[in-house]
């Protein structure tokens, strides 16, 4: 069989585009430069007392949050990932410093977000250093989070705000906080944390998903008997729409539940969510979703790079539980897209790595901005891509 030189060149070219591996070394080098710059920007920023972690760069300003903000753990987590990749003691020092600023949150019983706050910071810290003090903080945080579980509803209460809107709200994001509970059972041998996590996950499968395998954002439970009052959105376009980051949290959450339990119902759920995301007609070719899969102005709607980074990280893990390399390829495409069209220019955007994320569009907040959690899951996905 004869091939023309032209055809061979076309085939080789396609292979370099689709087979190209993400350059992890170059990405981490850029991340180090940006975070170095961010550390100097923190020194120069108008930091109010109690503000500990950068969350976003909005209206020309680096914005930091107090330790009780749900995003406070991501910057320490970014520092831990830089230390993990480089082994550089400088990042260890910074990671320890920014992690310590969150210590009091281990006693916070007012939010479900302790998983994000404590596991991304102290969880990574313990994984990488085995520091016993970190272990104690993780266990205490899991105890605090467990107080939000109700045996009547069989789920962990997400929010205490907007008591006029709902009675016992549970958001799909809450799946992410289960990792802290699984870890606490491993550290203590006390299975009560594990039992809370699986009960929450089982009820989430039962109540949070539509027949197309997309997830509602909020499910409001009757606190007396656990029946469902209503299903709705808070950060998405509409009650019946598929808010992109919610789908990302769901994918990541059920993948980690399978890792921690071996229960194939969770793997099945994760595969169904991946299929919803990856086959959605509104998912752009670069696989970086619009902020909501049903946003009315698509294609003139903001993207959410944070959702893409979370999805990429989850897909790398899910690829390890699958016989096909499809998930790994999709995750690779996402990372290449993020590294090309979603990078901040050097020494801009307060030192964040990625731009073009959307925090809360209905509240007109954090639209098309950098977000700390986009950077955190981007680095995590890069590390995972390196492992497999
Ligand atoms: N967990 C809140 C958010 O994803 O915006």
XYZ file of C-alpha atoms in Angstrom, residues 57 61 63-65 76 87 130 137 142 163-164 175 193 195 215 229 267 271 277 302 318 343 377:
24
model
C -8.341 38.466 41.535
C -7.371 43.443 43.097
C -8.736 39.231 47.225
C -7.912 37.283 50.362
C -10.381 35.526 52.648
C -2.130 26.083 51.302
C 10.743 18.769 46.831
C 3.214 12.581 58.611
C -6.470 18.581 63.331
C -14.032 15.254 61.015
C -33.274 29.612 56.582
C -36.270 31.275 54.917
C -19.686 15.002 48.224
C -17.090 8.715 60.156
C -20.752 5.257 58.048
C -27.114 16.609 39.275
C -39.018 19.224 50.114
C -18.119 3.699 40.322
C -19.182 6.668 35.016
C -20.385 15.671 30.930
C -18.405 32.576 30.353
C -11.454 7.308 37.219
C -3.148 30.583 31.458
C -7.255 21.090 41.004
